[in-house]
Amino acid sequence: MARIVVIGAGLGAMAAAARLAVAGHRVTVYERGATYGGAVGRYERDGFAFDTGPGLLHLPAVYRDLFVKTGKEPLEECVTLTQVDPASRHVFADGTGVDLPNASRAGAVAALDAALGAGAGERWGDFLTRAREAWDRTRRPLLEEPQPADPAPLAREPYPALKAGLLRRPTTTLAQVGARELRDPRLAALLDAYAWSYGFDPATAPASAAVLPYMEQTFGSWYVAGGLRALADAVYERCRKRRVEFVFGTPVEDVLEKDGRAVGVRLADGTTVEADHVVSGAPVPALYRDHVVEWEHGDDRPRHQVNGTGRVTVCLALRGSREADAVHRTVVHAEGGRPTVTVLRPDDPALRPDGAYESVTVTATVRTSAEQDGEPFADRMAGTAVPDLMVEAAGRAIPGLRERLLWRHVRTPEDVRRDTGSAEVPGPALAGARGVLLPAANRSPLPGLWFAGGWSHPGGGLAHAGMSGALVAGLIVEGDGFRGSQ
C-alpha cells in the first residue's frame, strides 16, 4: 500500500483519488479552498442556484466507467442524467435561428437545410465527415492513452486537406475551415461557437478543433439534475466511501524532492507530509508561478496550453416561469464585435425558489492575454461593458428579460483565478498547431510527481478531466506497461 498525496480536489484529481483508493492505496487530498469540485462550482442566493463552471456533460461514459470501477452503485444511481433535446438553439446575427437535435447527424443536416437554405446541411454534413477523420486519427493518443514520450506526431495537423481541382489545399485554422468549406457566414459562426465554448479563438485554433463539434453532435449533450455541481457531489461521496481523506483550507506550498524523486509535500503551515507519489490537480502553470515546484532542468519543464482566453459568467435571477417552448441551451451569435454568448435555462426545480421564478446562466469566452493600462482586458471589461452586452444578447433568447430581471451576479476570469489558480479555462488537447495545444503529460519530469485534471493530458473539460484521473491512476498502479483503455 502506497501513501499518495493529491493536491487539489477538482474532478480530475478526485477521479484519480477514488481509483487509487480502490487499488488499495492510502490517499489524502489537500485542497486550498473550503470545498471540492475545482471549476465545477455553485453560486447560491435567495433560493436560486447556478453552476459557475460547466453546465452540460459530454461523453458521460467517462464517469460511468469511474463509478463502475470504484463501487457497486453505477453513475445513474448517484445522479440523474437527461439528454438535452434539442442539443442547442442557435440565433444568428441576421435573425435566423435553428434548433439542432441531440446526437443526430441526419437531424442536424435536415434542420440546417430548413433554416438556412438547401445545401447548408449537406455542407455541414461533409464537414463532419472530415472532422470524423481527424477524430479517428487522434482519439486514442489524445484521449485514451498516456501521452507518448515523443509527442511530435501529434504536432501534425490531422484534419484532411480539402481538394481544390487537382491539388489538395491544407487548412491551417478553424476559421479557414469555416470560410473555405462551409461558405455561409452562419455556418461559419456555428463552427466558431464550438471553438469559443472550449476556450479557443477560431482565428488561431487549428483545423483539428473540428473534432469538438463532431464529438458533441455524435455523442450528445447531457444535463445532471441539480446542476453539474451534483456530479462533483457524487464523485466526492464516492471518494469518501473509498476512504479517501480530504483536508480543506490547506494549501500545498512545496513538493518535496529527495534523490531526484518527489517524496511528499510541505503545507502552508510548515507541516511536511511524506508520500510515495504526489498527484497534482492544480494548474500546471500555477505550480511553477507559485513555486510549488522548483524546476531547474531547462527545456524539460512540462508544456502547458496558453489559449489567452477566460470566461465571464453572469447569473440571472428572473421572476416569472420559463415559457413552454424554451430550450435548455441557446447560443446567441456575435455581431459587431460583441461576444457570442451561451444561455443555459435548465428546467430544474432544484435551482429556483419555486415555479414562479427561473435561474439562467449566461457565459462568454473573452481574451485574457491583452492588457490595457496594466490591467488584463477581460477583468477590465468584465466589470463594465461585457456583462451588459451579455445580458443584452441573452434578451434575444429570453422574452421580456429586462422586465423579469431581479438581480444578477457576475463572475470574472479573476474570480476563476482566485478559486482554481488560473484565470484561463484550459481547453481539450488538440493535435496540430506545432504541438502547442498539447497539455502537460500525466507523468511529470520529476519521478513520483503526476499531473491530473484539466491542465494535464488529455486537457480541459469534464470528460477530459475524468480521463486524466484514470490515466494517472493506471500509470501509478500498473507502471510503465499501462497503455490506457482498450
CSV table of C-alpha atoms in Angstrom, one decimal:
chain,number,residue,atom,x,y,z
A,1,MET,CA,0.0,0.0,0.0
A,2,ALA,CA,1.5,3.3,-1.1
A,3,ARG,CA,1.0,6.7,0.6
A,4,ILE,CA,-0.4,9.1,-2.0
A,5,VAL,CA,-0.9,12.8,-1.6
A,6,VAL,CA,-3.3,14.6,-4.0
A,7,ILE,CA,-3.0,18.3,-4.5
A,8,GLY,CA,-6.5,19.9,-5.1
A,9,ALA,CA,-10.0,18.4,-5.1
A,10,GLY,CA,-11.0,19.1,-8.7
A,11,LEU,CA,-12.9,16.4,-10.7
A,12,GLY,CA,-9.8,15.0,-12.3
A,13,ALA,CA,-7.9,14.8,-9.0
A,14,MET,CA,-10.8,13.2,-7.3
A,15,ALA,CA,-11.2,10.7,-10.1
A,16,ALA,CA,-7.6,9.7,-9.6
A,17,ALA,CA,-8.0,9.6,-5.9
A,18,ALA,CA,-11.0,7.2,-6.0
A,19,ARG,CA,-9.3,4.8,-8.4
A,20,LEU,CA,-6.1,4.8,-6.4
A,21,ALA,CA,-8.0,4.1,-3.1
A,22,VAL,CA,-9.8,1.2,-4.7
A,23,ALA,CA,-6.4,-0.2,-5.7
A,24,GLY,CA,-5.5,-0.3,-2.0
A,25,HIS,CA,-3.5,2.9,-1.6
A,26,ARG,CA,-3.8,5.3,1.3
A,27,VAL,CA,-4.9,8.6,-0.3
A,28,THR,CA,-5.1,12.1,1.2
A,29,VAL,CA,-6.4,15.1,-0.7
A,30,TYR,CA,-5.2,18.6,0.3
A,31,GLU,CA,-7.4,21.4,-1.0
A,32,ARG,CA,-6.6,25.0,-0.5
A,33,GLY,CA,-10.2,26.1,-0.7
A,34,ALA,CA,-13.2,25.3,1.5
A,35,THR,CA,-14.8,22.8,-0.8
A,36,TYR,CA,-14.3,20.3,-3.6
A,37,GLY,CA,-15.0,20.4,-7.3
A,38,GLY,CA,-12.5,22.9,-8.6
A,39,ALA,CA,-14.0,24.7,-11.6
A,40,VAL,CA,-17.3,22.9,-11.1
A,41,GLY,CA,-18.7,25.5,-8.7
A,42,ARG,CA,-22.0,26.7,-7.4
A,43,TYR,CA,-23.4,30.1,-6.6
A,44,GLU,CA,-26.5,30.4,-4.4
A,45,ARG,CA,-28.6,33.3,-3.3
A,46,ASP,CA,-32.2,33.9,-2.3
A,47,GLY,CA,-33.3,30.4,-3.2
A,48,PHE,CA,-31.6,30.5,-6.6
A,49,ALA,CA,-28.7,28.3,-7.6
A,50,PHE,CA,-26.3,28.4,-10.6
A,51,ASP,CA,-23.5,26.3,-11.9
A,52,THR,CA,-20.4,28.6,-12.2
A,53,GLY,CA,-18.4,26.2,-14.3
A,54,PRO,CA,-19.6,23.7,-17.0
A,55,GLY,CA,-23.3,23.4,-17.4
A,56,LEU,CA,-23.5,20.3,-19.6
A,57,LEU,CA,-21.8,16.9,-19.6
A,58,HIS,CA,-20.4,15.4,-22.8
A,59,LEU,CA,-19.1,11.8,-23.0
A,60,PRO,CA,-20.8,10.6,-19.8
A,61,ALA,CA,-19.2,7.2,-20.4
A,62,VAL,CA,-16.1,8.5,-18.7
A,63,TYR,CA,-17.9,8.9,-15.4
A,64,ARG,CA,-19.9,5.7,-15.9
A,65,ASP,CA,-16.6,3.9,-16.1
A,66,LEU,CA,-15.3,5.7,-12.9
A,67,PHE,CA,-18.3,4.6,-10.9
A,68,VAL,CA,-18.2,1.0,-12.3
A,69,LYS,CA,-14.5,0.7,-11.3
A,70,THR,CA,-14.9,2.2,-7.9
A,71,GLY,CA,-18.0,0.8,-6.3
A,72,LYS,CA,-21.3,-1.1,-6.6
A,73,GLU,CA,-23.6,1.8,-7.4
A,74,PRO,CA,-23.4,2.9,-11.0
A,75,LEU,CA,-23.5,6.5,-12.0
A,76,GLU,CA,-27.2,6.6,-12.8
A,77,GLU,CA,-28.0,5.5,-9.2
A,78,CYS,CA,-26.0,8.5,-7.9
A,79,VAL,CA,-27.1,11.3,-10.2
A,80,THR,CA,-30.0,11.7,-12.7
A,81,LEU,CA,-28.8,12.2,-16.3
A,82,THR,CA,-31.0,13.6,-19.0
A,83,GLN,CA,-30.2,14.1,-22.7
A,84,VAL,CA,-30.8,17.7,-23.7
A,85,ASP,CA,-33.0,17.9,-26.8
A,86,PRO,CA,-32.7,20.0,-28.8
A,87,ALA,CA,-29.0,20.0,-28.0
A,88,SER,CA,-28.9,23.7,-28.8
A,89,ARG,CA,-30.8,26.5,-30.4
A,90,HIS,CA,-28.7,29.0,-32.4
A,91,VAL,CA,-29.7,32.6,-33.0
A,92,PHE,CA,-27.7,34.2,-35.7
A,93,ALA,CA,-26.8,37.9,-36.2
A,94,ASP,CA,-29.2,38.2,-39.2
A,95,GLY,CA,-32.2,37.0,-37.1
A,96,THR,CA,-32.4,33.4,-38.4
A,97,GLY,CA,-32.3,30.5,-36.0
A,98,VAL,CA,-32.1,26.8,-35.9
A,99,ASP,CA,-32.6,24.0,-33.3
A,100,LEU,CA,-30.1,21.2,-33.6
A,101,PRO,CA,-31.2,17.8,-32.3
A,102,ASN,CA,-29.2,15.8,-29.8
A,103,ALA,CA,-26.8,13.2,-31.2
A,104,SER,CA,-28.4,13.1,-34.7
A,105,ARG,CA,-26.3,14.0,-37.7
A,106,ALA,CA,-29.2,13.4,-40.1
A,107,GLY,CA,-31.4,15.6,-37.9
A,108,ALA,CA,-28.9,18.4,-37.8
A,109,VAL,CA,-28.5,18.3,-41.6
A,110,ALA,CA,-32.2,18.5,-42.1
A,111,ALA,CA,-32.6,21.3,-39.6
A,112,LEU,CA,-29.8,23.3,-41.2
A,113,ASP,CA,-31.3,22.9,-44.7
A,114,ALA,CA,-34.7,24.0,-43.4
A,115,ALA,CA,-33.4,27.0,-41.6
A,116,LEU,CA,-30.5,28.2,-43.7
A,117,GLY,CA,-31.5,27.0,-47.2
A,118,ALA,CA,-30.9,23.9,-49.3
A,119,GLY,CA,-27.3,22.8,-49.4
A,120,ALA,CA,-26.4,24.2,-45.9
A,121,GLY,CA,-27.0,20.9,-44.2
A,122,GLU,CA,-25.0,19.0,-46.9
A,123,ARG,CA,-22.0,21.3,-46.4
A,124,TRP,CA,-22.2,20.8,-42.7
A,125,GLY,CA,-22.5,17.0,-43.1
A,126,ASP,CA,-19.5,16.9,-45.4
A,127,PHE,CA,-17.5,18.9,-42.8
A,128,LEU,CA,-18.5,16.4,-40.1
A,129,THR,CA,-17.2,13.6,-42.3
A,130,ARG,CA,-13.8,15.3,-42.5
A,131,ALA,CA,-14.0,16.0,-38.8
A,132,ARG,CA,-14.5,12.3,-38.2
A,133,GLU,CA,-11.3,11.6,-40.0
A,134,ALA,CA,-9.4,13.9,-37.6
A,135,TRP,CA,-11.2,12.2,-34.7
A,136,ASP,CA,-10.4,8.7,-35.8
A,137,ARG,CA,-6.7,9.7,-36.3
A,138,THR,CA,-6.3,11.2,-32.8
A,139,ARG,CA,-8.9,9.7,-30.5
A,140,ARG,CA,-6.7,7.1,-28.9
A,141,PRO,CA,-3.4,9.0,-28.4
A,142,LEU,CA,-5.3,12.2,-27.4
A,143,LEU,CA,-8.0,10.7,-25.1
A,144,GLU,CA,-7.4,7.1,-24.2
A,145,GLU,CA,-3.7,6.6,-23.9
A,146,PRO,CA,-0.9,8.2,-21.9
A,147,GLN,CA,0.8,10.9,-23.9
A,148,PRO,CA,3.6,9.3,-25.9
A,149,ALA,CA,7.2,10.1,-24.9
A,150,ASP,CA,7.7,11.6,-28.3
A,151,PRO,CA,4.5,13.7,-29.0
A,152,ALA,CA,5.9,15.0,-32.3
A,153,PRO,CA,3.5,13.0,-34.4
A,154,LEU,CA,0.6,14.8,-32.6
A,155,ALA,CA,2.0,18.2,-33.7
A,156,ARG,CA,1.0,17.4,-37.3
A,157,GLU,CA,-2.4,18.5,-38.5
A,158,PRO,CA,-4.9,15.5,-38.7
A,159,TYR,CA,-7.7,17.4,-40.4
A,160,PRO,CA,-7.8,16.3,-44.1
A,161,ALA,CA,-6.8,18.9,-46.7
A,162,LEU,CA,-9.7,19.9,-49.0
A,163,LYS,CA,-9.2,19.1,-52.6
A,164,ALA,CA,-9.3,22.1,-54.9
A,165,GLY,CA,-9.1,21.0,-58.5
A,166,LEU,CA,-6.1,18.6,-58.9
A,167,LEU,CA,-4.4,19.9,-55.7
A,168,ARG,CA,-5.1,19.5,-52.0
A,169,ARG,CA,-5.1,22.8,-50.2
A,170,PRO,CA,-4.2,22.5,-46.5
A,171,THR,CA,-6.3,24.3,-44.0
A,172,THR,CA,-4.4,25.9,-41.1
A,173,THR,CA,-7.1,27.3,-38.7
A,174,LEU,CA,-10.6,26.5,-37.8
A,175,ALA,CA,-11.7,29.9,-39.1
A,176,GLN,CA,-10.3,29.0,-42.5
A,177,VAL,CA,-12.4,25.8,-42.4
A,178,GLY,CA,-15.5,27.8,-42.0
A,179,ALA,CA,-14.6,30.3,-44.7
A,180,ARG,CA,-13.4,27.8,-47.3
A,181,GLU,CA,-15.6,24.8,-46.7
A,182,LEU,CA,-18.9,26.0,-45.2
A,183,ARG,CA,-19.3,29.1,-47.4
A,184,ASP,CA,-22.1,30.6,-45.3
A,185,PRO,CA,-21.4,33.1,-42.5
A,186,ARG,CA,-24.0,31.5,-40.3
A,187,LEU,CA,-22.5,28.0,-40.7
A,188,ALA,CA,-19.0,29.6,-40.0
A,189,ALA,CA,-20.5,31.2,-36.9
A,190,LEU,CA,-21.9,27.9,-35.8
A,191,LEU,CA,-18.5,26.3,-36.1
A,192,ASP,CA,-16.7,29.2,-34.4
A,193,ALA,CA,-19.1,28.9,-31.4
A,194,TYR,CA,-17.9,25.4,-30.7
A,195,ALA,CA,-14.3,26.6,-30.5
A,196,TRP,CA,-15.2,29.6,-28.2
A,197,SER,CA,-17.2,27.3,-25.9
A,198,TYR,CA,-14.0,25.3,-25.3
A,199,GLY,CA,-11.8,28.3,-24.8
A,200,PHE,CA,-10.3,28.5,-28.3
A,201,ASP,CA,-10.2,31.5,-30.6
A,202,PRO,CA,-11.2,30.1,-34.0
A,203,ALA,CA,-8.8,32.5,-35.7
A,204,THR,CA,-5.9,30.8,-34.1
A,205,ALA,CA,-7.3,27.3,-33.2
A,206,PRO,CA,-6.0,24.6,-35.5
A,207,ALA,CA,-8.3,22.9,-38.0
A,208,SER,CA,-8.2,19.9,-35.8
A,209,ALA,CA,-10.6,21.7,-33.4
A,210,ALA,CA,-13.2,20.3,-35.9
A,211,VAL,CA,-13.3,17.3,-33.5
A,212,LEU,CA,-15.2,19.4,-30.9
A,213,PRO,CA,-18.5,19.8,-32.8
A,214,TYR,CA,-18.1,16.3,-34.1
A,215,MET,CA,-17.8,15.0,-30.5
A,216,GLU,CA,-20.8,16.9,-29.3
A,217,GLN,CA,-23.1,16.1,-32.3
A,218,THR,CA,-22.1,12.4,-32.3
A,219,PHE,CA,-22.2,11.5,-28.6
A,220,GLY,CA,-24.7,14.1,-27.3
A,221,SER,CA,-25.1,16.6,-24.5
A,222,TRP,CA,-26.4,15.6,-21.0
A,223,TYR,CA,-27.7,17.5,-18.1
A,224,VAL,CA,-27.3,16.4,-14.4
A,225,ALA,CA,-30.3,17.1,-12.3
A,226,GLY,CA,-29.5,19.7,-9.7
A,227,GLY,CA,-26.8,21.1,-11.9
A,228,LEU,CA,-23.3,19.9,-12.7
A,229,ARG,CA,-22.3,20.5,-9.1
A,230,ALA,CA,-24.4,17.4,-8.3
A,231,LEU,CA,-21.8,15.4,-10.3
A,232,ALA,CA,-19.0,16.8,-8.2
A,233,ASP,CA,-21.0,15.9,-5.1
A,234,ALA,CA,-21.3,12.3,-6.3
A,235,VAL,CA,-17.6,11.9,-7.1
A,236,TYR,CA,-16.7,13.4,-3.7
A,237,GLU,CA,-19.0,10.9,-1.9
A,238,ARG,CA,-17.6,8.0,-3.9
A,239,CYS,CA,-14.1,9.1,-2.8
A,240,ARG,CA,-15.3,9.2,0.9
A,241,LYS,CA,-16.8,5.7,0.6
A,242,ARG,CA,-13.4,4.5,-0.7
A,243,ARG,CA,-11.8,6.1,2.4
A,244,VAL,CA,-10.1,8.9,0.7
A,245,GLU,CA,-9.2,11.6,3.3
A,246,PHE,CA,-9.9,15.2,2.5
A,247,VAL,CA,-8.2,18.2,4.2
A,248,PHE,CA,-9.7,21.5,3.2
A,249,GLY,CA,-8.4,25.0,3.7
A,250,THR,CA,-4.9,23.7,3.4
A,251,PRO,CA,-2.7,24.9,0.6
A,252,VAL,CA,0.3,22.9,-0.5
A,253,GLU,CA,3.3,25.2,-0.8
A,254,ASP,CA,6.1,22.9,-1.9
A,255,VAL,CA,6.6,19.4,-3.4
A,256,LEU,CA,9.5,17.8,-1.6
A,257,GLU,CA,12.2,16.2,-3.6
A,258,LYS,CA,14.9,13.7,-2.5
A,259,ASP,CA,17.4,11.9,-4.7
A,260,GLY,CA,15.7,13.2,-7.8
A,261,ARG,CA,12.2,12.0,-6.8
A,262,ALA,CA,9.1,13.5,-5.2
A,263,VAL,CA,8.8,12.2,-1.7
A,264,GLY,CA,6.0,14.4,-0.2
A,265,VAL,CA,4.7,17.9,0.2
A,266,ARG,CA,5.1,20.9,2.5
A,267,LEU,CA,1.9,22.5,3.7
A,268,ALA,CA,1.3,26.2,4.2
A,269,ASP,CA,1.7,25.9,8.0
A,270,GLY,CA,5.1,24.3,7.5
A,271,THR,CA,4.0,20.7,8.1
A,272,THR,CA,5.6,18.1,5.9
A,273,VAL,CA,3.7,15.1,4.7
A,274,GLU,CA,5.7,12.1,3.3
A,275,ALA,CA,4.3,10.3,0.2
A,276,ASP,CA,5.3,7.6,-2.2
A,277,HIS,CA,3.5,9.5,-5.0
A,278,VAL,CA,2.2,13.1,-5.3
A,279,VAL,CA,-0.7,13.7,-7.7
A,280,SER,CA,-1.3,17.4,-8.6
A,281,GLY,CA,-4.6,18.5,-9.8
A,282,ALA,CA,-3.6,22.2,-9.6
A,283,PRO,CA,-3.0,24.2,-12.8
A,284,VAL,CA,0.5,23.2,-14.1
A,285,PRO,CA,1.5,26.9,-14.8
A,286,ALA,CA,0.5,27.9,-11.3
A,287,LEU,CA,2.7,25.2,-9.8
A,288,TYR,CA,5.7,27.0,-11.2
A,289,ARG,CA,4.4,30.5,-10.8
A,290,ASP,CA,3.7,30.0,-7.1
A,291,HIS,CA,7.0,28.0,-6.7
A,292,VAL,CA,5.2,24.9,-5.5
A,293,VAL,CA,7.5,23.0,-7.8
A,294,GLU,CA,11.0,24.4,-8.5
A,295,TRP,CA,12.2,23.1,-11.8
A,296,GLU,CA,15.8,23.7,-12.8
A,297,HIS,CA,16.1,21.5,-15.9
A,298,GLY,CA,15.5,24.0,-18.6
A,299,ASP,CA,13.6,22.6,-21.6
A,300,ASP,CA,12.3,19.6,-19.6
A,301,ARG,CA,9.7,21.8,-17.9
A,302,PRO,CA,6.2,20.4,-18.8
A,303,ARG,CA,4.4,22.2,-21.6
A,304,HIS,CA,1.0,23.8,-21.0
A,305,GLN,CA,-1.6,25.4,-23.2
A,306,VAL,CA,-1.7,29.2,-23.5
A,307,ASN,CA,-5.0,29.9,-25.0
A,308,GLY,CA,-5.2,33.5,-23.8
A,309,THR,CA,-8.9,33.2,-23.1
A,310,GLY,CA,-11.1,33.0,-20.0
A,311,ARG,CA,-14.8,33.1,-19.2
A,312,VAL,CA,-17.2,35.6,-17.9
A,313,THR,CA,-20.4,34.2,-16.3
A,314,VAL,CA,-23.5,36.2,-15.5
A,315,CYS,CA,-26.0,34.5,-13.2
A,316,LEU,CA,-29.5,35.9,-13.7
A,317,ALA,CA,-32.4,35.6,-11.2
A,318,LEU,CA,-35.6,36.1,-13.0
A,319,ARG,CA,-39.2,36.4,-11.9
A,320,GLY,CA,-41.8,34.5,-13.9
A,321,SER,CA,-41.8,30.9,-15.1
A,322,ARG,CA,-39.9,29.5,-18.1
A,323,GLU,CA,-42.1,29.7,-21.3
A,324,ALA,CA,-43.3,26.4,-22.7
A,325,ASP,CA,-41.2,26.5,-25.9
A,326,ALA,CA,-37.9,27.4,-24.1
A,327,VAL,CA,-34.9,25.3,-24.7
A,328,HIS,CA,-32.1,24.3,-22.3
A,329,ARG,CA,-29.2,25.9,-24.3
A,330,THR,CA,-29.3,28.8,-26.7
A,331,VAL,CA,-26.2,30.2,-28.4
A,332,VAL,CA,-26.6,33.9,-29.5
A,333,HIS,CA,-24.0,34.6,-32.1
A,334,ALA,CA,-21.9,37.7,-32.0
A,335,GLU,CA,-22.3,40.7,-34.2
A,336,GLY,CA,-20.4,44.0,-34.4
A,337,GLY,CA,-17.5,42.7,-32.2
A,338,ARG,CA,-19.8,41.7,-29.4
A,339,PRO,CA,-19.2,38.4,-27.6
A,340,THR,CA,-21.0,35.2,-28.6
A,341,VAL,CA,-23.0,34.1,-25.5
A,342,THR,CA,-24.4,30.7,-24.3
A,343,VAL,CA,-27.6,30.9,-22.4
A,344,LEU,CA,-28.4,28.0,-20.2
A,345,ARG,CA,-32.0,27.7,-18.9
A,346,PRO,CA,-32.3,24.3,-17.1
A,347,ASP,CA,-35.9,23.4,-16.2
A,348,ASP,CA,-34.8,22.2,-12.8
A,349,PRO,CA,-36.8,22.9,-9.6
A,350,ALA,CA,-33.7,22.5,-7.5
A,351,LEU,CA,-32.2,25.7,-9.0
A,352,ARG,CA,-35.1,28.1,-8.2
A,353,PRO,CA,-37.2,29.2,-5.3
A,354,ASP,CA,-40.4,27.8,-6.9
A,355,GLY,CA,-42.2,27.7,-10.3
A,356,ALA,CA,-42.7,31.4,-10.3
A,357,TYR,CA,-39.0,32.1,-10.9
A,358,GLU,CA,-36.2,31.0,-13.2
A,359,SER,CA,-32.4,30.8,-12.8
A,360,VAL,CA,-30.4,31.5,-16.0
A,361,THR,CA,-26.7,31.3,-16.6
A,362,VAL,CA,-25.1,33.3,-19.4
A,363,THR,CA,-21.4,32.7,-20.4
A,364,ALA,CA,-19.0,34.2,-22.8
A,365,THR,CA,-15.4,33.4,-23.6
A,366,VAL,CA,-13.1,36.5,-23.7
A,367,ARG,CA,-9.5,37.1,-24.4
A,368,THR,CA,-7.4,37.5,-21.2
A,369,SER,CA,-4.0,38.0,-22.8
A,370,ALA,CA,-4.3,41.6,-23.9
A,371,GLU,CA,-3.8,44.4,-21.3
A,372,GLN,CA,-5.0,48.0,-21.1
A,373,ASP,CA,-3.4,50.3,-18.6
A,374,GLY,CA,-1.7,47.4,-17.0
A,375,GLU,CA,-5.0,45.6,-16.3
A,376,PRO,CA,-6.0,42.3,-18.0
A,377,PHE,CA,-8.5,43.2,-20.7
A,378,ALA,CA,-11.1,40.5,-19.6
A,379,ASP,CA,-11.0,41.7,-16.0
A,380,ARG,CA,-11.4,45.4,-17.0
A,381,MET,CA,-14.3,44.7,-19.3
A,382,ALA,CA,-16.0,42.1,-17.0
A,383,GLY,CA,-16.6,44.9,-14.5
A,384,THR,CA,-18.2,47.2,-17.1
A,385,ALA,CA,-19.3,46.6,-20.6
A,386,VAL,CA,-19.1,42.9,-21.2
A,387,PRO,CA,-21.8,41.7,-18.7
A,388,ASP,CA,-24.1,44.4,-20.1
A,389,LEU,CA,-23.5,43.2,-23.6
A,390,MET,CA,-24.0,39.6,-22.5
A,391,VAL,CA,-27.4,40.3,-20.9
A,392,GLU,CA,-28.5,42.3,-23.9
A,393,ALA,CA,-27.6,39.3,-26.1
A,394,ALA,CA,-29.4,36.9,-23.8
A,395,GLY,CA,-32.5,39.0,-24.3
A,396,ARG,CA,-32.7,37.6,-27.9
A,397,ALA,CA,-33.2,34.2,-26.3
A,398,ILE,CA,-35.4,35.1,-23.3
A,399,PRO,CA,-38.6,37.1,-23.9
A,400,GLY,CA,-39.0,40.1,-21.6
A,401,LEU,CA,-35.7,39.5,-19.9
A,402,ARG,CA,-35.2,43.1,-18.8
A,403,GLU,CA,-38.6,43.3,-17.1
A,404,ARG,CA,-38.1,39.9,-15.4
A,405,LEU,CA,-34.7,40.5,-14.0
A,406,LEU,CA,-34.5,40.6,-10.2
A,407,TRP,CA,-30.7,40.7,-9.9
A,408,ARG,CA,-27.5,39.5,-11.5
A,409,HIS,CA,-24.2,38.1,-10.2
A,410,VAL,CA,-21.1,38.5,-12.4
A,411,ARG,CA,-18.1,36.1,-12.2
A,412,THR,CA,-14.9,37.3,-13.9
A,413,PRO,CA,-11.7,35.5,-15.0
A,414,GLU,CA,-10.1,36.9,-11.9
A,415,ASP,CA,-12.7,35.1,-9.8
A,416,VAL,CA,-11.8,31.9,-11.6
A,417,ARG,CA,-8.1,32.6,-10.8
A,418,ARG,CA,-8.9,33.0,-7.1
A,419,ASP,CA,-10.8,29.7,-6.9
A,420,THR,CA,-8.7,27.5,-9.2
A,421,GLY,CA,-5.3,29.1,-9.6
A,422,SER,CA,-5.7,30.3,-13.2
A,423,ALA,CA,-7.8,32.8,-15.0
A,424,GLU,CA,-7.8,30.7,-18.1
A,425,VAL,CA,-10.0,27.8,-18.6
A,426,PRO,CA,-7.9,25.0,-20.2
A,427,GLY,CA,-9.2,23.5,-23.4
A,428,PRO,CA,-9.0,19.9,-24.6
A,429,ALA,CA,-5.8,18.7,-26.1
A,430,LEU,CA,-5.7,19.3,-29.9
A,431,ALA,CA,-3.4,17.9,-32.4
A,432,GLY,CA,-1.6,20.1,-34.9
A,433,ALA,CA,-0.6,23.7,-34.2
A,434,ARG,CA,3.0,22.5,-33.9
A,435,GLY,CA,2.1,20.8,-30.6
A,436,VAL,CA,1.4,24.0,-28.6
A,437,LEU,CA,-2.1,22.8,-27.7
A,438,LEU,CA,-0.9,19.6,-26.1
A,439,PRO,CA,-1.1,19.9,-22.3
A,440,ALA,CA,1.4,18.6,-19.8
A,441,ALA,CA,1.9,14.8,-19.8
A,442,ASN,CA,0.5,13.0,-16.8
A,443,ARG,CA,4.0,11.8,-15.8
A,444,SER,CA,5.9,14.9,-14.8
A,445,PRO,CA,9.7,15.2,-15.4
A,446,LEU,CA,10.1,14.6,-11.7
A,447,PRO,CA,9.7,10.9,-10.9
A,448,GLY,CA,6.9,10.4,-8.3
A,449,LEU,CA,5.0,13.6,-9.3
A,450,TRP,CA,2.0,13.2,-11.5
A,451,PHE,CA,-0.4,15.6,-13.2
A,452,ALA,CA,-4.2,15.1,-13.3
A,453,GLY,CA,-7.0,17.4,-14.3
A,454,GLY,CA,-7.7,19.9,-17.0
A,455,TRP,CA,-4.2,21.3,-17.2
A,456,SER,CA,-2.8,17.9,-18.0
A,457,HIS,CA,-3.3,15.3,-20.7
A,458,PRO,CA,-5.9,15.0,-22.3
A,459,GLY,CA,-6.8,18.6,-21.4
A,460,GLY,CA,-9.8,20.6,-20.1
A,461,GLY,CA,-13.5,19.8,-19.9
A,462,LEU,CA,-15.3,17.4,-17.5
A,463,ALA,CA,-14.9,14.3,-19.6
A,464,HIS,CA,-11.2,15.0,-20.3
A,465,ALA,CA,-10.5,15.7,-16.6
A,466,GLY,CA,-12.1,12.3,-15.8
A,467,MET,CA,-9.9,10.6,-18.4
A,468,SER,CA,-6.9,12.3,-16.9
A,469,GLY,CA,-7.6,10.9,-13.5
A,470,ALA,CA,-8.0,7.4,-15.0
A,471,LEU,CA,-4.7,7.7,-16.8
A,472,VAL,CA,-2.8,8.8,-13.7
A,473,ALA,CA,-4.2,6.0,-11.6
A,474,GLY,CA,-3.4,3.5,-14.3
A,475,LEU,CA,0.2,4.7,-14.6
A,476,ILE,CA,0.7,4.5,-10.8
A,477,VAL,CA,-1.0,1.1,-10.3
A,478,GLU,CA,0.3,-0.7,-13.4
A,479,GLY,CA,3.5,1.1,-14.1
A,480,ASP,CA,5.3,1.7,-17.4
A,481,GLY,CA,3.3,-1.1,-19.1
A,482,PHE,CA,0.0,0.8,-18.8
A,483,ARG,CA,-1.4,1.7,-22.2
A,484,GLY,CA,-4.8,3.2,-21.3
A,485,SER,CA,-8.2,1.9,-22.0
A,486,GLN,CA,-8.6,-0.9,-24.5
